[in-house]
Coordinates of C-alpha atoms in Angstrom, one line a residue:
M16 CA 155.3 177.4 100.6
D17 CA 157.3 174.3 100.0
D18 CA 156.6 173.1 103.6
F19 CA 153.0 173.6 102.8
F20 CA 153.0 171.4 99.9
C21 CA 155.0 168.8 101.4
N22 CA 152.8 168.7 104.4
F23 CA 149.9 168.4 102.1
L24 CA 151.3 165.6 100.1
V25 CA 152.3 163.8 103.4
S26 CA 148.9 163.9 104.8
F27 CA 147.5 162.2 101.7
G28 CA 150.3 159.5 101.7
M29 CA 151.6 160.6 98.3
S30 CA 155.2 159.8 98.9
R31 CA 156.2 159.5 95.3
T32 CA 154.7 162.7 94.3
L33 CA 156.4 164.3 97.3
D34 CA 159.9 163.0 96.1
C35 CA 159.2 164.4 92.6
F36 CA 157.9 167.7 94.0
Q37 CA 161.0 168.0 96.3
T38 CA 163.5 167.2 93.3
E39 CA 161.7 169.6 90.8
W40 CA 161.4 172.3 93.5
Y41 CA 165.1 172.4 94.4
E42 CA 166.0 172.2 90.6
L43 CA 163.9 175.3 90.0
I44 CA 165.4 177.1 92.8
E45 CA 169.0 176.3 91.7
R46 CA 168.2 177.4 88.1
G47 CA 167.0 180.7 89.5
V48 CA 163.4 180.0 88.0
F49 CA 162.0 181.0 91.6
R50 CA 163.0 184.3 93.3
A51 CA 163.0 184.9 96.8
K52 CA 159.9 187.1 96.8
D53 CA 158.0 184.3 95.0
V54 CA 158.8 181.9 97.7
G55 CA 156.8 183.2 100.7
F56 CA 154.4 181.9 103.3
V57 CA 151.1 180.4 102.6
P58 CA 148.4 183.0 102.7
T59 CA 146.4 183.2 106.0
V60 CA 143.0 182.3 104.0
Y61 CA 144.0 178.6 104.1
T62 CA 144.4 178.8 107.8
C63 CA 141.1 180.6 108.2
N64 CA 139.6 178.0 106.0
Q65 CA 140.7 175.3 108.5
Q66 CA 139.4 177.2 111.5
L67 CA 136.1 177.7 109.6
K68 CA 135.9 174.1 108.8
A69 CA 136.6 173.2 112.6
E70 CA 133.9 175.6 113.6
N71 CA 131.5 174.2 111.0
M72 CA 132.1 170.8 112.4
R73 CA 131.4 172.0 116.0
L74 CA 128.2 173.8 114.8
R75 CA 127.1 170.7 113.2
E76 CA 127.3 169.0 116.4
D77 CA 125.5 171.7 118.3
L78 CA 122.8 171.6 115.6
D79 CA 122.4 167.9 116.1
N80 CA 122.3 168.4 119.8
Y81 CA 119.5 171.2 119.1
K82 CA 117.6 168.9 117.0
R83 CA 117.5 166.2 119.5
A84 CA 116.3 168.8 122.3
A85 CA 113.7 170.1 119.9
N86 CA 112.5 166.7 119.4
K87 CA 112.2 166.1 123.1
A88 CA 110.4 169.3 123.5
K89 CA 108.1 168.5 120.8
E90 CA 107.2 165.2 122.5
A91 CA 106.7 167.1 125.6
F92 CA 104.5 169.7 123.9
L93 CA 102.3 166.8 122.4
K94 CA 102.0 165.4 125.8
M95 CA 101.0 168.6 127.3
Q96 CA 98.5 169.2 124.5
K97 CA 96.9 165.8 125.2
E98 CA 96.7 166.6 128.9
R99 CA 95.3 170.1 128.2
D100 CA 92.5 168.4 126.3
F101 CA 91.9 166.0 128.9
H102 CA 91.6 168.7 131.7
R103 CA 89.5 170.9 129.3
M104 CA 87.0 168.1 129.0
H105 CA 87.2 167.3 132.8
H106 CA 86.5 171.1 133.3
K107 CA 83.4 171.1 131.0
R108 CA 82.1 168.1 132.9
V109 CA 82.8 169.9 136.3
V110 CA 81.0 173.1 135.0
Q111 CA 78.0 171.0 133.9
E112 CA 78.0 169.4 137.3
K113 CA 78.1 172.8 139.0
N114 CA 75.4 174.1 136.8
R115 CA 73.3 171.1 137.7
L116 CA 73.9 171.6 141.4
I117 CA 73.1 175.4 141.2
C118 CA 69.7 174.4 139.5
D119 CA 69.1 171.9 142.3
I120 CA 70.0 174.5 145.0
R121 CA 67.7 177.0 143.5
R122 CA 65.0 174.6 143.3
L123 CA 65.4 173.6 146.9
K124 CA 65.6 177.4 147.9
A125 CA 62.3 177.9 146.3
H126 CA 60.8 174.8 147.8
Y127 CA 62.2 176.1 151.2
A128 CA 60.8 179.5 150.6
S129 CA 57.3 178.1 150.1
Y130 CA 57.5 176.7 153.7
E131 CA 59.1 179.8 155.4
P132 CA 55.9 181.8 156.1
V133 CA 54.5 178.7 157.6
L134 CA 57.6 178.1 159.7
K135 CA 57.6 181.7 160.9
Q136 CA 54.0 181.6 161.7
M137 CA 54.4 178.4 163.8
T138 CA 57.4 180.1 165.5
E139 CA 55.6 183.1 166.5
K140 CA 52.7 180.8 167.7
Y141 CA 55.1 178.8 169.8
Q142 CA 56.8 181.8 171.4
S143 CA 53.4 183.3 172.2
A144 CA 52.2 180.1 173.8
L145 CA 55.4 179.8 175.9
R146 CA 54.9 183.4 177.0
Q147 CA 51.3 182.7 177.8
K148 CA 52.2 179.5 179.6
M149 CA 54.6 181.4 181.6
L150 CA 52.1 184.1 182.4
T151 CA 49.5 181.5 183.2
S152 CA 51.9 179.6 185.5
L153 CA 52.6 182.9 187.4
E154 CA 48.9 183.7 187.6
R155 CA 48.1 180.2 188.9
D156 CA 50.9 180.4 191.6
R157 CA 49.8 183.6 192.5
A158 CA 46.1 182.3 193.0
V159 CA 47.6 179.4 195.0
G160 CA 49.3 181.7 197.3
Q161 CA 46.3 183.8 197.9
V162 CA 44.2 180.6 198.6
T163 CA 46.9 179.5 201.0
G164 CA 46.6 182.8 202.9
L165 CA 42.8 182.6 202.9
Q166 CA 42.9 179.2 204.3
A167 CA 45.4 180.1 207.1
I168 CA 43.3 183.2 208.0
L169 CA 40.1 181.0 208.1
H170 CA 41.8 178.4 210.1
N171 CA 43.1 180.9 212.6
L172 CA 39.5 182.6 213.0
Q173 CA 37.9 179.3 213.9
P174 CA 36.6 179.3 217.6
G175 CA 39.4 178.1 220.0
Y176 CA 42.4 179.2 218.0
A177 CA 44.5 182.2 218.4
I178 CA 45.2 184.5 215.6
Q179 CA 48.7 183.9 214.5
I180 CA 50.6 186.3 212.1
P181 CA 53.4 184.5 210.2
V182 CA 56.7 186.1 210.6
K183 CA 58.9 186.2 207.4
K184 CA 62.6 185.4 208.3
A185 CA 65.4 187.4 207.0
G186 CA 66.6 184.7 204.8
H187 CA 63.3 184.3 202.9
E188 CA 63.0 180.8 203.9
C189 CA 60.5 178.8 201.9
E190 CA 59.6 176.3 204.4
R191 CA 55.8 175.9 204.8
K192 CA 54.1 174.8 208.0
K193 CA 52.0 171.9 207.3
G194 CA 49.4 172.9 209.9
L195 CA 48.4 175.9 207.7
E196 CA 47.6 173.9 204.7
G197 CA 43.9 173.7 204.1
S198 CA 42.1 171.2 202.1
T199 CA 42.2 173.3 198.9
Q200 CA 46.0 173.9 199.2
R201 CA 46.5 170.1 199.6
A202 CA 44.2 169.3 196.7
L203 CA 46.0 171.9 194.5
Q204 CA 49.3 170.3 195.5
E205 CA 48.2 166.8 194.8
A206 CA 46.7 167.8 191.5
R207 CA 50.0 169.6 190.5
Q208 CA 52.1 166.6 191.4
Q209 CA 50.0 164.3 189.7
K210 CA 50.1 166.5 186.5
M211 CA 53.9 166.5 186.9
L212 CA 53.7 162.7 187.1
D213 CA 51.6 162.5 184.1
A214 CA 53.9 164.6 182.2
G215 CA 56.9 162.6 183.1
L216 CA 58.6 165.5 184.9
V217 CA 58.7 163.7 188.2
K218 CA 59.2 160.0 188.5
D219 CA 58.3 157.8 191.8
S220 CA 61.6 156.1 191.5
E221 CA 63.4 159.5 191.5
K222 CA 61.4 160.6 194.5
K223 CA 62.5 157.4 196.4
R224 CA 66.1 157.7 195.2
Y225 CA 66.4 161.4 196.3
P226 CA 64.3 161.8 199.4
K227 CA 66.3 165.0 200.3
D228 CA 65.4 167.0 197.2
S229 CA 64.1 170.4 197.9
E230 CA 60.7 171.5 196.7
F231 CA 60.6 174.6 194.4
P232 CA 58.6 177.4 196.0
V233 CA 55.5 178.7 194.6
D234 CA 55.8 182.0 192.5
S235 CA 54.1 184.3 194.9
Q236 CA 55.5 187.4 193.1
V237 CA 55.6 189.2 196.3
N238 CA 59.0 191.1 195.9
S239 CA 60.2 192.5 199.1
Y240 CA 62.7 194.5 197.2
L241 CA 60.1 196.7 196.0
A242 CA 59.8 198.6 199.4
R243 CA 63.6 199.0 199.3
A244 CA 63.2 200.5 195.9
K245 CA 60.5 203.0 197.1
E246 CA 63.0 204.1 199.9
C247 CA 65.6 204.7 197.1
S248 CA 63.4 206.2 194.8
Q249 CA 65.5 209.2 194.1
P250 CA 68.1 208.2 191.3
L251 CA 71.6 209.0 191.7
K252 CA 72.7 212.2 189.9
H253 CA 75.8 212.5 188.0
G254 CA 76.7 215.9 189.7
E255 CA 76.7 214.1 193.0
Y256 CA 78.8 211.1 192.2
K257 CA 82.3 211.5 194.0
L258 CA 85.2 209.0 194.5
E259 CA 85.4 208.3 198.2
N260 CA 88.0 205.7 198.3
T261 CA 90.3 203.6 196.3
L262 CA 91.1 200.0 198.0
K263 CA 93.9 197.8 196.8
L264 CA 92.5 194.3 197.7
H265 CA 93.9 191.7 195.4
D266 CA 97.0 191.0 193.4
S267 CA 95.1 190.2 190.2
A268 CA 91.9 191.5 188.5
V269 CA 88.7 191.9 190.5
S270 CA 86.4 189.8 188.5
C271 CA 83.1 189.9 190.6
L272 CA 81.5 192.0 193.4
A273 CA 78.8 190.9 195.8
S274 CA 77.1 193.2 198.5
H275 CA 75.9 191.7 201.8
P276 CA 72.1 191.9 202.0
L277 CA 72.0 193.1 205.5
K278 CA 75.5 194.5 206.6
D279 CA 77.9 197.0 205.2
M280 CA 80.1 194.3 203.9
V281 CA 81.3 193.3 200.4
V282 CA 82.8 190.3 198.9
T283 CA 85.2 190.5 195.9
G284 CA 86.6 187.6 193.9
S285 CA 89.9 187.8 191.8
D286 CA 92.0 186.1 189.3
D287 CA 94.4 185.3 192.2
R288 CA 92.1 182.4 193.1
L289 CA 90.9 184.2 196.3
W290 CA 87.6 185.9 197.5
K291 CA 87.8 188.4 200.3
M292 CA 85.1 189.9 202.5
W293 CA 85.9 193.2 203.7
A294 CA 84.3 196.2 205.6
L295 CA 82.7 198.8 203.3
R296 CA 84.1 202.0 204.2
D297 CA 87.7 201.5 205.2
G298 CA 88.3 198.1 203.4
D299 CA 89.4 196.1 206.5
I300 CA 89.7 192.4 205.6
I301 CA 87.3 190.3 207.5
M302 CA 87.5 186.8 205.8
V303 CA 89.7 185.3 203.1
G304 CA 88.5 182.3 201.2
E305 CA 91.0 179.8 199.7
G306 CA 90.0 176.5 197.9
H307 CA 89.6 177.2 194.2
T308 CA 92.5 176.1 192.1
D309 CA 91.7 178.9 189.3
W310 CA 90.3 182.3 189.0
V311 CA 87.0 183.1 190.9
S312 CA 84.6 184.3 188.3
G313 CA 81.4 184.9 190.4
C314 CA 80.2 185.2 193.9
C315 CA 76.7 185.7 195.4
F316 CA 75.5 186.0 199.1
H317 CA 72.9 183.6 200.6
P318 CA 69.5 185.7 201.0
S319 CA 70.1 185.5 204.8
G320 CA 73.8 186.6 204.4
T321 CA 75.1 183.5 206.3
Q322 CA 76.6 181.7 203.3
L323 CA 78.3 182.5 200.2
V324 CA 78.5 180.7 196.7
T325 CA 81.4 181.1 194.4
S326 CA 82.2 179.9 190.9
S327 CA 85.7 179.4 189.4
G328 CA 87.6 178.6 186.2
D329 CA 88.4 175.2 187.8
T330 CA 84.8 174.1 186.8
T331 CA 83.5 174.0 190.3
V332 CA 80.8 175.8 192.3
Q333 CA 81.6 176.0 196.1
I334 CA 79.3 177.1 199.1
W335 CA 81.1 178.7 201.9
D336 CA 79.7 178.8 205.6
L337 CA 80.7 182.4 206.8
S338 CA 80.3 181.3 210.4
K339 CA 82.7 178.6 210.0
G340 CA 85.0 180.4 207.5
G341 CA 85.4 177.3 205.2
C342 CA 83.8 175.6 202.2
V343 CA 80.9 173.1 203.2
L344 CA 79.8 171.9 199.8
T345 CA 81.4 171.6 196.2
F346 CA 79.3 171.0 193.1
K347 CA 81.1 169.5 190.2
G348 CA 79.7 168.6 186.9
H349 CA 80.6 171.3 184.3
A350 CA 83.0 170.3 181.5
Q351 CA 84.6 173.7 181.3
A352 CA 85.1 177.0 183.5
V353 CA 82.0 178.2 185.2
W354 CA 81.6 182.0 184.5
D355 CA 78.9 182.9 187.2
C356 CA 76.5 181.8 189.8
S357 CA 73.3 182.9 191.6
W358 CA 71.3 182.0 194.7
H359 CA 67.6 181.4 194.7
S360 CA 65.5 183.7 197.2
C361 CA 64.6 180.7 199.1
G362 CA 68.1 179.6 199.7
D363 CA 67.7 176.0 198.6
F364 CA 68.9 176.3 195.0
V365 CA 72.0 177.6 193.3
A366 CA 72.4 178.3 189.5
S367 CA 75.6 178.2 187.6
A368 CA 76.6 179.2 183.9
S369 CA 79.5 177.8 182.2
K370 CA 81.6 178.1 179.1
D371 CA 80.5 174.6 178.1
S372 CA 77.2 176.1 176.8
T373 CA 75.1 174.8 179.6
S374 CA 73.5 176.2 182.9
K375 CA 72.7 174.0 185.9
I376 CA 70.3 174.1 188.7
W377 CA 71.8 172.6 192.1
D378 CA 69.9 171.5 195.0
V379 CA 71.8 172.5 198.2
N380 CA 70.0 170.1 200.5
S381 CA 70.2 166.9 198.2
E382 CA 73.6 168.1 197.0
R383 CA 73.0 167.3 193.5
C384 CA 72.2 168.7 190.2
R385 CA 68.5 169.0 189.5
Y386 CA 68.4 170.2 185.9
T387 CA 71.0 170.9 183.3
M388 CA 69.7 173.6 180.8
R389 CA 70.8 173.2 177.3
G390 CA 69.9 175.6 174.5
H391 CA 72.5 178.2 174.0
K392 CA 75.1 177.7 171.1
D393 CA 77.9 179.2 172.9
S394 CA 79.4 180.0 176.3
V395 CA 76.8 181.1 179.0
S396 CA 78.3 184.4 180.3
S397 CA 76.0 185.1 183.3
I398 CA 72.9 183.8 185.3
E399 CA 70.6 185.1 187.7
F400 CA 67.3 184.2 189.4
L401 CA 64.5 186.5 189.2
P402 CA 63.8 187.5 192.9
F403 CA 61.2 185.5 194.7
S404 CA 60.6 183.5 191.5
N405 CA 61.6 180.2 189.8
T406 CA 62.6 182.1 186.6
V407 CA 66.3 182.1 185.5
L408 CA 67.8 184.6 183.3
T409 CA 71.0 183.8 181.2
S410 CA 73.2 185.7 178.8
S411 CA 75.4 183.9 176.3
A412 CA 78.2 184.5 173.6
D413 CA 75.7 183.3 171.1
K414 CA 74.3 186.9 171.3
T415 CA 71.0 186.0 173.0
L416 CA 69.4 186.1 176.4
S417 CA 67.1 183.4 177.6
L418 CA 64.5 182.9 180.4
W419 CA 64.3 179.4 181.9
D420 CA 61.8 177.7 184.3
A421 CA 64.0 176.3 187.1
R422 CA 61.3 173.8 188.1
T423 CA 61.6 171.9 184.8
G424 CA 64.8 173.1 183.3
L425 CA 63.1 174.2 180.1
R426 CA 63.5 177.5 178.2
V427 CA 60.5 179.8 178.3
C428 CA 61.7 182.8 176.2
T429 CA 64.6 183.9 174.0
F430 CA 65.7 187.7 173.5
Y431 CA 67.3 188.5 170.1
G432 CA 68.7 191.9 169.4
H433 CA 72.5 191.9 170.2
L434 CA 75.0 192.0 167.4
H435 CA 77.9 190.8 169.5
S436 CA 78.6 188.3 172.3
C437 CA 76.6 189.2 175.6
N438 CA 78.7 189.6 178.7
H439 CA 76.2 190.1 181.4
A440 CA 72.4 190.5 182.0
T441 CA 70.4 191.4 185.1
F442 CA 66.8 192.0 186.3
S443 CA 65.5 195.5 187.5
P444 CA 64.4 195.8 191.2
E445 CA 60.8 195.8 189.9
S446 CA 61.6 192.6 187.8
N447 CA 59.8 194.3 184.8
M448 CA 63.0 195.2 182.9
I449 CA 66.2 193.5 181.9
A450 CA 69.4 195.3 181.2
S451 CA 72.2 193.4 179.1
C452 CA 75.6 194.5 177.7
D453 CA 77.8 193.1 174.9
T454 CA 81.4 193.0 173.9
C455 CA 81.0 196.1 171.6
G456 CA 79.8 198.1 174.6
V457 CA 76.1 198.2 173.7
L458 CA 73.6 198.4 176.7
K459 CA 70.0 197.2 176.0
L460 CA 67.0 197.5 178.2
W461 CA 64.4 194.8 177.6
D462 CA 60.7 194.5 178.4
V463 CA 60.4 191.1 180.2
R464 CA 56.7 190.5 179.2
Q465 CA 57.0 191.3 175.5
A466 CA 60.5 190.1 175.2
V467 CA 61.5 193.3 173.0
P468 CA 64.2 195.9 173.5
M469 CA 63.0 199.1 174.9
L470 CA 66.3 201.1 174.7
S471 CA 69.7 200.6 173.2
V472 CA 72.7 202.7 174.3
D473 CA 76.0 202.6 172.7
T474 CA 78.7 203.1 175.6
G475 CA 81.5 201.6 173.4
P476 CA 83.7 201.0 171.4
R477 CA 85.4 199.2 174.3
S478 CA 83.7 196.0 175.8
A479 CA 81.0 196.5 178.4
N480 CA 81.8 193.7 181.0
Q481 CA 78.9 194.0 183.6
V482 CA 75.7 196.0 184.3
A483 CA 73.8 196.8 187.4
F484 CA 70.5 198.6 188.3
D485 CA 70.6 201.0 191.1
H486 CA 68.0 200.2 193.8
S487 CA 65.4 202.7 192.5
G488 CA 65.7 201.1 189.1
C489 CA 66.2 204.6 187.5
A490 CA 69.8 204.4 186.8
V491 CA 72.0 201.6 185.1
A492 CA 75.9 201.3 185.7
V493 CA 78.1 199.7 183.2
A494 CA 81.7 198.5 183.9
S495 CA 83.6 199.4 180.7
S496 CA 87.0 198.2 179.3
D497 CA 88.0 201.7 178.8
G498 CA 88.6 202.3 182.5
T499 CA 85.3 204.1 183.4
V500 CA 82.0 203.4 184.9
K501 CA 79.0 204.4 182.6
V502 CA 76.2 205.5 184.3
V503 CA 72.9 205.7 182.1
Q504 CA 69.6 207.3 183.2
P505 CA 67.0 206.3 180.7
G506 CA 64.3 208.4 182.1
L507 CA 66.4 211.5 181.6
G508 CA 68.3 210.3 178.5
Q509 CA 71.8 210.9 180.1
L510 CA 75.0 208.9 179.8
H511 CA 77.9 209.9 182.2
S512 CA 81.4 208.5 182.8
L513 CA 83.0 208.1 186.2
Q514 CA 86.9 208.1 186.0
G515 CA 88.6 206.4 189.0
H516 CA 90.9 203.5 187.8
G517 CA 92.8 205.4 185.0
E518 CA 93.0 203.4 181.8
T519 CA 92.7 199.9 183.7
E520 CA 89.9 197.8 182.5
M521 CA 86.8 197.8 184.6
Q522 CA 85.4 194.1 185.2
S523 CA 82.8 194.5 187.7
V524 CA 80.3 196.9 189.0
A525 CA 77.5 196.8 191.8
F526 CA 75.4 198.9 194.0
H527 CA 75.4 198.8 197.7
C528 CA 71.9 200.0 199.1
P529 CA 72.4 200.2 202.8
A530 CA 75.4 202.6 202.4
E531 CA 74.1 204.0 199.2
R532 CA 77.3 203.4 197.5
L533 CA 78.5 202.4 193.9
L534 CA 81.4 199.7 193.6
S535 CA 83.6 199.2 190.8
G536 CA 86.4 196.5 190.5
A537 CA 89.3 196.8 188.0
A538 CA 91.9 194.5 186.5
D539 CA 94.7 196.1 188.6
G540 CA 93.1 194.5 191.9
T541 CA 91.6 197.8 193.1
V542 CA 88.0 198.6 194.1
C543 CA 86.7 202.2 194.0
L544 CA 83.8 203.4 196.2
W545 CA 81.7 206.0 194.8
T546 CA 79.1 208.0 197.0
Y547 CA 76.9 210.9 196.4
G548 CA 75.7 213.8 198.6
A549 CA 77.0 217.1 199.5
S550 CA 78.8 215.8 202.4
A551 CA 80.9 213.3 200.5
S552 CA 84.6 213.9 200.4
M553 CA 86.8 213.6 197.4
F554 CA 89.9 211.8 198.5
S555 CA 91.6 208.8 197.2
M556 CA 93.7 206.4 199.5
E557 CA 95.2 203.0 198.7
R558 CA 95.4 200.2 201.2
T559 CA 97.1 197.0 200.8
A560 CA 95.2 193.9 202.1

């Protein structure tokens, strides 16, 4: 305790009081006034007080820090309140602007709705006028053909002239003999050319610049395939379909098939950049075409069977002379891959369909593009000439089909009905129906004259890649991605599946009339030959070409 007091007095600098305390303290101890138990240690409460004092000072410092932090938070809160008020006002202005725009849109919609019936009526009138124009053009060309025939007969019946019966060549050549043209035919041709000049479709300068341009034939509507259709009038039955042969022809997918018009030969194109011509029954390779730098997407024989046209992903269309075994002409002009190609029945024109949303009509004689047909909004998947006509059929990924006039490059009619991208479309042998398929496996049959669907068959859910009519027009074959060939008989309301490629995707299908066979090409490079009849054998063999 004495140490405590001494330290206390020293801490406050009370030296005189310290001396007096020490003197009196020791005197009291000497006299026995203080006992040993009275002189002890200072109670711990003083030490606790000192600790509490130090803790109190520390807490005061923390309180000051917290006050400063609270002041900063208050300033930030006030700033955020101001920003909130600003954004709230801005949001109100945006809502008012949005409401004003909604009112304007509603007013414009109401204004547009008032014009919609008129636009619909005008569209119907336009479509009707186009159809009537096409029918009138067909009737006119038919009348011209009849007049030409009558003039030739009258010319041959004159005294001193022998009766000459014109012979139609195998290639359906469209060359007309000038000696058989009468005054009426010449007058009709001159009037037609003058009308085209007046309409601006043909220019004198263009005639002088391209003297080798071929003339489009008259639509005589005499389809020689009808006789073949009558011969094959009995449709193939599902119970008679048998797998005759399986041929391994390519290293990659078989993307296209083309049947020779006169002989038992077939051409297949593949993703391996090659096309191969082979004998139908045993698959012996006759010719191999090398020249494309990307996959071969389409192929088509010349009507006479002497030439072949192919399309490719390298954006080109090539014409091959089968007697020379090489490419004789290459058309360049598409900006993207060419999906399909087709040959006109006269053999002077080739049509091509491309991923760049356009189709082109190429003149083989002048070696140039005559027309570029624009109108589809997406890739054009397939193209085909109506037999012995100047009408072109296209299918597109924009879910529509279109008919075009190859003489003008203008669209005549559009078919609406598919809900998914169209992969392929083709004419029936009688040219009165169109079959089309899409990526969801839906097959549609269309009436050409009325431009409306007659039948819709769901062969899905996998994609339907290609469609083909048999030569009687009573059955339709569909190449499906589920590895089967779907055979549809609309007249009987039947749908059958032919298994031959396993689960490999089927990409192409075609009928070969001379041998009465069905051909199918798959993604594994094989081609299946299907035949019918009681004598057909069921065996499968694989050959490597």
